[in-house]
């Protein structure tokens, strides 16, 4: 979160575009990666996060369609703390993760991997979970994953 975020999210059309994307029953590509607003903090965050994959030749358009990001809590914050109850949106998030597991998707668990494993206990023994070397870093790059795990991510993008 940065001081510029509130103004960026208050721009005309941003809320409507976000709601349109999340309400689409068939799913949509990550609109931060496909929208032409190059100054939006969402694009900056995703570009930084996926830079290791774009360096390998993957385009934003390709990544927007192939990566599903499921947030534990879908809100912006400067510092994260768990809340003492489960939101309805979280139940849907847990469903999405289980559905991804049912199709053998590679799942990247980052900052709050332990919390995810409490909410979705099956993740603890799921063979396609990969975690970064630096748990506080969300960057998907060769330097932040073991060679084997980065290769698993790349192979999943090719499937």
PDB file of C-alpha atoms in Angstrom, residues 3-152:
ATOM      1  CA  UNK A   3       0.048   6.990  -0.273  1.00  0.00           C
ATOM      2  CA  UNK A   4      -0.901   7.199  -3.967  1.00  0.00           C
ATOM      3  CA  UNK A   5      -3.210   4.172  -3.858  1.00  0.00           C
ATOM      4  CA  UNK A   6      -6.438   5.891  -2.704  1.00  0.00           C
ATOM      5  CA  UNK A   7      -6.294   8.394  -5.580  1.00  0.00           C
ATOM      6  CA  UNK A   8      -5.505   5.667  -8.119  1.00  0.00           C
ATOM      7  CA  UNK A   9      -8.423   3.526  -6.965  1.00  0.00           C
ATOM      8  CA  UNK A  10     -10.739   6.556  -6.924  1.00  0.00           C
ATOM      9  CA  UNK A  11     -10.217   7.293 -10.636  1.00  0.00           C
ATOM     10  CA  UNK A  12     -13.371   7.062 -12.745  1.00  0.00           C
ATOM     11  CA  UNK A  13     -14.084   3.533 -13.919  1.00  0.00           C
ATOM     12  CA  UNK A  14     -11.580   1.698 -11.689  1.00  0.00           C
ATOM     13  CA  UNK A  15     -14.135   0.371  -9.197  1.00  0.00           C
ATOM     14  CA  UNK A  16     -16.590  -0.503 -11.956  1.00  0.00           C
ATOM     15  CA  UNK A  17     -13.886  -2.343 -13.949  1.00  0.00           C
ATOM     16  CA  UNK A  18     -12.794  -4.285 -10.874  1.00  0.00           C
ATOM     17  CA  UNK A  19     -16.357  -5.265  -9.982  1.00  0.00           C
ATOM     18  CA  UNK A  20     -17.059  -6.302 -13.566  1.00  0.00           C
ATOM     19  CA  UNK A  21     -14.034  -8.600 -13.533  1.00  0.00           C
ATOM     20  CA  UNK A  22     -14.709 -10.250 -10.189  1.00  0.00           C
ATOM     21  CA  UNK A  23     -18.427 -10.690 -10.905  1.00  0.00           C
ATOM     22  CA  UNK A  24     -17.886 -12.557 -14.179  1.00  0.00           C
ATOM     23  CA  UNK A  25     -18.963 -16.139 -13.478  1.00  0.00           C
ATOM     24  CA  UNK A  26     -16.662 -17.513 -16.165  1.00  0.00           C
ATOM     25  CA  UNK A  27     -13.618 -15.692 -14.825  1.00  0.00           C
ATOM     26  CA  UNK A  28     -11.538 -13.003 -16.465  1.00  0.00           C
ATOM     27  CA  UNK A  29      -7.852 -12.284 -17.003  1.00  0.00           C
ATOM     28  CA  UNK A  30      -6.061 -10.234 -14.353  1.00  0.00           C
ATOM     29  CA  UNK A  31      -7.231  -6.769 -15.413  1.00  0.00           C
ATOM     30  CA  UNK A  32      -4.282  -5.022 -13.816  1.00  0.00           C
ATOM     31  CA  UNK A  33      -2.001  -6.758 -16.334  1.00  0.00           C
ATOM     32  CA  UNK A  34      -4.240  -6.202 -19.356  1.00  0.00           C
ATOM     33  CA  UNK A  35      -5.586  -2.678 -18.793  1.00  0.00           C
ATOM     34  CA  UNK A  36      -3.780   0.208 -20.466  1.00  0.00           C
ATOM     35  CA  UNK A  37      -3.541   2.273 -17.228  1.00  0.00           C
ATOM     36  CA  UNK A  38       0.241   1.967 -16.870  1.00  0.00           C
ATOM     37  CA  UNK A  39       0.288   4.200 -13.762  1.00  0.00           C
ATOM     38  CA  UNK A  40      -2.056   2.054 -11.718  1.00  0.00           C
ATOM     39  CA  UNK A  41      -0.500   0.639  -8.520  1.00  0.00           C
ATOM     40  CA  UNK A  42      -2.045  -2.770  -9.291  1.00  0.00           C
ATOM     41  CA  UNK A  43      -0.044  -2.981 -12.521  1.00  0.00           C
ATOM     42  CA  UNK A  44       3.138  -1.840 -10.760  1.00  0.00           C
ATOM     43  CA  UNK A  45       2.663  -4.482  -8.036  1.00  0.00           C
ATOM     44  CA  UNK A  46       1.931  -7.297 -10.477  1.00  0.00           C
ATOM     45  CA  UNK A  47       4.766  -6.263 -12.803  1.00  0.00           C
ATOM     46  CA  UNK A  48       7.224  -6.371  -9.909  1.00  0.00           C
ATOM     47  CA  UNK A  49       5.795  -9.675  -8.641  1.00  0.00           C
ATOM     48  CA  UNK A  50       5.944 -11.392 -12.042  1.00  0.00           C
ATOM     49  CA  UNK A  51       9.140  -9.766 -13.319  1.00  0.00           C
ATOM     50  CA  UNK A  52      11.055 -13.050 -12.998  1.00  0.00           C
ATOM     51  CA  UNK A  53       8.569 -14.680 -15.379  1.00  0.00           C
ATOM     52  CA  UNK A  54       8.524 -11.819 -17.880  1.00  0.00           C
ATOM     53  CA  UNK A  55      12.329 -12.052 -17.969  1.00  0.00           C
ATOM     54  CA  UNK A  56      11.821 -15.669 -19.083  1.00  0.00           C
ATOM     55  CA  UNK A  57       9.727 -14.487 -22.051  1.00  0.00           C
ATOM     56  CA  UNK A  58       6.211 -14.646 -20.609  1.00  0.00           C
ATOM     57  CA  UNK A  59       4.085 -11.636 -21.556  1.00  0.00           C
ATOM     58  CA  UNK A  60       1.715  -9.790 -19.235  1.00  0.00           C
ATOM     59  CA  UNK A  61      -1.152 -10.873 -21.480  1.00  0.00           C
ATOM     60  CA  UNK A  62      -0.162 -14.553 -21.139  1.00  0.00           C
ATOM     61  CA  UNK A  63       0.344 -14.318 -17.368  1.00  0.00           C
ATOM     62  CA  UNK A  64      -2.964 -12.468 -16.938  1.00  0.00           C
ATOM     63  CA  UNK A  65      -4.742 -15.479 -18.393  1.00  0.00           C
ATOM     64  CA  UNK A  66      -2.739 -18.274 -16.773  1.00  0.00           C
ATOM     65  CA  UNK A  67      -2.252 -17.207 -13.164  1.00  0.00           C
ATOM     66  CA  UNK A  68      -5.076 -17.234 -10.672  1.00  0.00           C
ATOM     67  CA  UNK A  69      -4.385 -15.091  -7.621  1.00  0.00           C
ATOM     68  CA  UNK A  70      -6.483 -15.955  -4.598  1.00  0.00           C
ATOM     69  CA  UNK A  71      -6.133 -13.564  -1.685  1.00  0.00           C
ATOM     70  CA  UNK A  72      -6.737 -14.748   1.858  1.00  0.00           C
ATOM     71  CA  UNK A  73      -8.342 -11.377   2.633  1.00  0.00           C
ATOM     72  CA  UNK A  74      -9.194  -9.250  -0.359  1.00  0.00           C
ATOM     73  CA  UNK A  75      -8.335  -5.916   1.175  1.00  0.00           C
ATOM     74  CA  UNK A  76      -5.465  -3.463   1.019  1.00  0.00           C
ATOM     75  CA  UNK A  77      -3.482  -2.928   4.192  1.00  0.00           C
ATOM     76  CA  UNK A  78      -0.152  -1.572   5.344  1.00  0.00           C
ATOM     77  CA  UNK A  79       0.314  -4.451   7.761  1.00  0.00           C
ATOM     78  CA  UNK A  80      -1.563  -7.726   7.764  1.00  0.00           C
ATOM     79  CA  UNK A  81      -3.211  -9.302  10.789  1.00  0.00           C
ATOM     80  CA  UNK A  82      -5.690 -12.150  10.740  1.00  0.00           C
ATOM     81  CA  UNK A  83      -9.227 -11.268  11.671  1.00  0.00           C
ATOM     82  CA  UNK A  84     -10.948 -13.564  14.184  1.00  0.00           C
ATOM     83  CA  UNK A  85     -13.674 -14.845  11.843  1.00  0.00           C
ATOM     84  CA  UNK A  86     -14.092 -16.154   8.304  1.00  0.00           C
ATOM     85  CA  UNK A  87     -15.650 -13.807   5.759  1.00  0.00           C
ATOM     86  CA  UNK A  88     -18.062 -15.147   3.122  1.00  0.00           C
ATOM     87  CA  UNK A  89     -15.567 -14.127   0.436  1.00  0.00           C
ATOM     88  CA  UNK A  90     -12.952 -16.305   2.119  1.00  0.00           C
ATOM     89  CA  UNK A  91     -15.163 -19.377   1.822  1.00  0.00           C
ATOM     90  CA  UNK A  92     -15.235 -18.750  -1.914  1.00  0.00           C
ATOM     91  CA  UNK A  93     -11.449 -18.294  -1.945  1.00  0.00           C
ATOM     92  CA  UNK A  94     -10.990 -21.629  -0.166  1.00  0.00           C
ATOM     93  CA  UNK A  95     -13.303 -23.247  -2.731  1.00  0.00           C
ATOM     94  CA  UNK A  96     -11.184 -21.812  -5.577  1.00  0.00           C
ATOM     95  CA  UNK A  97      -8.014 -23.228  -4.043  1.00  0.00           C
ATOM     96  CA  UNK A  98      -9.584 -26.661  -3.616  1.00  0.00           C
ATOM     97  CA  UNK A  99     -10.818 -26.534  -7.191  1.00  0.00           C
ATOM     98  CA  UNK A 100      -7.298 -25.685  -8.395  1.00  0.00           C
ATOM     99  CA  UNK A 101      -5.981 -28.612  -6.369  1.00  0.00           C
ATOM    100  CA  UNK A 102      -8.510 -30.937  -8.025  1.00  0.00           C
ATOM    101  CA  UNK A 103      -6.944 -30.142 -11.397  1.00  0.00           C
ATOM    102  CA  UNK A 104      -3.368 -30.534 -10.053  1.00  0.00           C
ATOM    103  CA  UNK A 105      -2.488 -26.848 -10.395  1.00  0.00           C
ATOM    104  CA  UNK A 106       0.804 -25.556  -9.011  1.00  0.00           C
ATOM    105  CA  UNK A 107      -0.010 -23.410  -5.993  1.00  0.00           C
ATOM    106  CA  UNK A 108       2.412 -20.761  -4.764  1.00  0.00           C
ATOM    107  CA  UNK A 109       2.045 -20.054  -1.063  1.00  0.00           C
ATOM    108  CA  UNK A 110       3.796 -16.947   0.150  1.00  0.00           C
ATOM    109  CA  UNK A 111       3.599 -14.726   3.167  1.00  0.00           C
ATOM    110  CA  UNK A 112       0.905 -16.518   5.134  1.00  0.00           C
ATOM    111  CA  UNK A 113       1.412 -20.108   4.025  1.00  0.00           C
ATOM    112  CA  UNK A 114       0.749 -21.451   7.527  1.00  0.00           C
ATOM    113  CA  UNK A 115      -2.564 -19.580   7.719  1.00  0.00           C
ATOM    114  CA  UNK A 116      -3.617 -20.980   4.336  1.00  0.00           C
ATOM    115  CA  UNK A 117      -2.810 -24.495   5.551  1.00  0.00           C
ATOM    116  CA  UNK A 118      -5.077 -24.012   8.545  1.00  0.00           C
ATOM    117  CA  UNK A 119      -7.933 -22.738   6.373  1.00  0.00           C
ATOM    118  CA  UNK A 120      -7.429 -25.391   3.675  1.00  0.00           C
ATOM    119  CA  UNK A 121      -5.823 -28.314   5.555  1.00  0.00           C
ATOM    120  CA  UNK A 122      -5.366 -30.335   2.358  1.00  0.00           C
ATOM    121  CA  UNK A 123      -2.649 -27.884   1.303  1.00  0.00           C
ATOM    122  CA  UNK A 124      -0.325 -29.322   3.959  1.00  0.00           C
ATOM    123  CA  UNK A 125       0.021 -32.577   2.009  1.00  0.00           C
ATOM    124  CA  UNK A 126      -0.678 -31.288  -1.505  1.00  0.00           C
ATOM    125  CA  UNK A 127       2.304 -32.214  -3.717  1.00  0.00           C
ATOM    126  CA  UNK A 128       2.083 -29.173  -6.033  1.00  0.00           C
ATOM    127  CA  UNK A 129       2.626 -26.471  -3.418  1.00  0.00           C
ATOM    128  CA  UNK A 130       5.710 -24.326  -3.903  1.00  0.00           C
ATOM    129  CA  UNK A 131       6.982 -21.688  -1.501  1.00  0.00           C
ATOM    130  CA  UNK A 132       9.532 -18.924  -1.989  1.00  0.00           C
ATOM    131  CA  UNK A 133      12.911 -18.887  -0.269  1.00  0.00           C
ATOM    132  CA  UNK A 134      12.053 -15.505   1.244  1.00  0.00           C
ATOM    133  CA  UNK A 135       8.551 -15.876   2.631  1.00  0.00           C
ATOM    134  CA  UNK A 136       8.113 -12.088   2.920  1.00  0.00           C
ATOM    135  CA  UNK A 137       8.850 -11.650  -0.786  1.00  0.00           C
ATOM    136  CA  UNK A 138       6.083 -12.308  -3.269  1.00  0.00           C
ATOM    137  CA  UNK A 139       8.332 -12.092  -6.316  1.00  0.00           C
ATOM    138  CA  UNK A 140       8.125 -15.113  -8.583  1.00  0.00           C
ATOM    139  CA  UNK A 141      11.699 -15.304  -9.787  1.00  0.00           C
ATOM    140  CA  UNK A 142      14.577 -17.760 -10.106  1.00  0.00           C
ATOM    141  CA  UNK A 143      16.306 -16.114  -7.158  1.00  0.00           C
ATOM    142  CA  UNK A 144      13.314 -16.456  -4.848  1.00  0.00           C
ATOM    143  CA  UNK A 145      12.506 -20.130  -5.540  1.00  0.00           C
ATOM    144  CA  UNK A 146      14.558 -23.278  -5.623  1.00  0.00           C
ATOM    145  CA  UNK A 147      15.486 -24.249  -9.204  1.00  0.00           C
ATOM    146  CA  UNK A 148      13.086 -27.207  -8.962  1.00  0.00           C
ATOM    147  CA  UNK A 149      10.152 -25.080  -7.777  1.00  0.00           C
ATOM    148  CA  UNK A 150      10.751 -22.310 -10.321  1.00  0.00           C
ATOM    149  CA  UNK A 151      10.838 -24.985 -13.029  1.00  0.00           C
ATOM    150  CA  UNK A 152       7.502 -26.355 -11.761  1.00  0.00           C
TER     151      UNK A 152
END
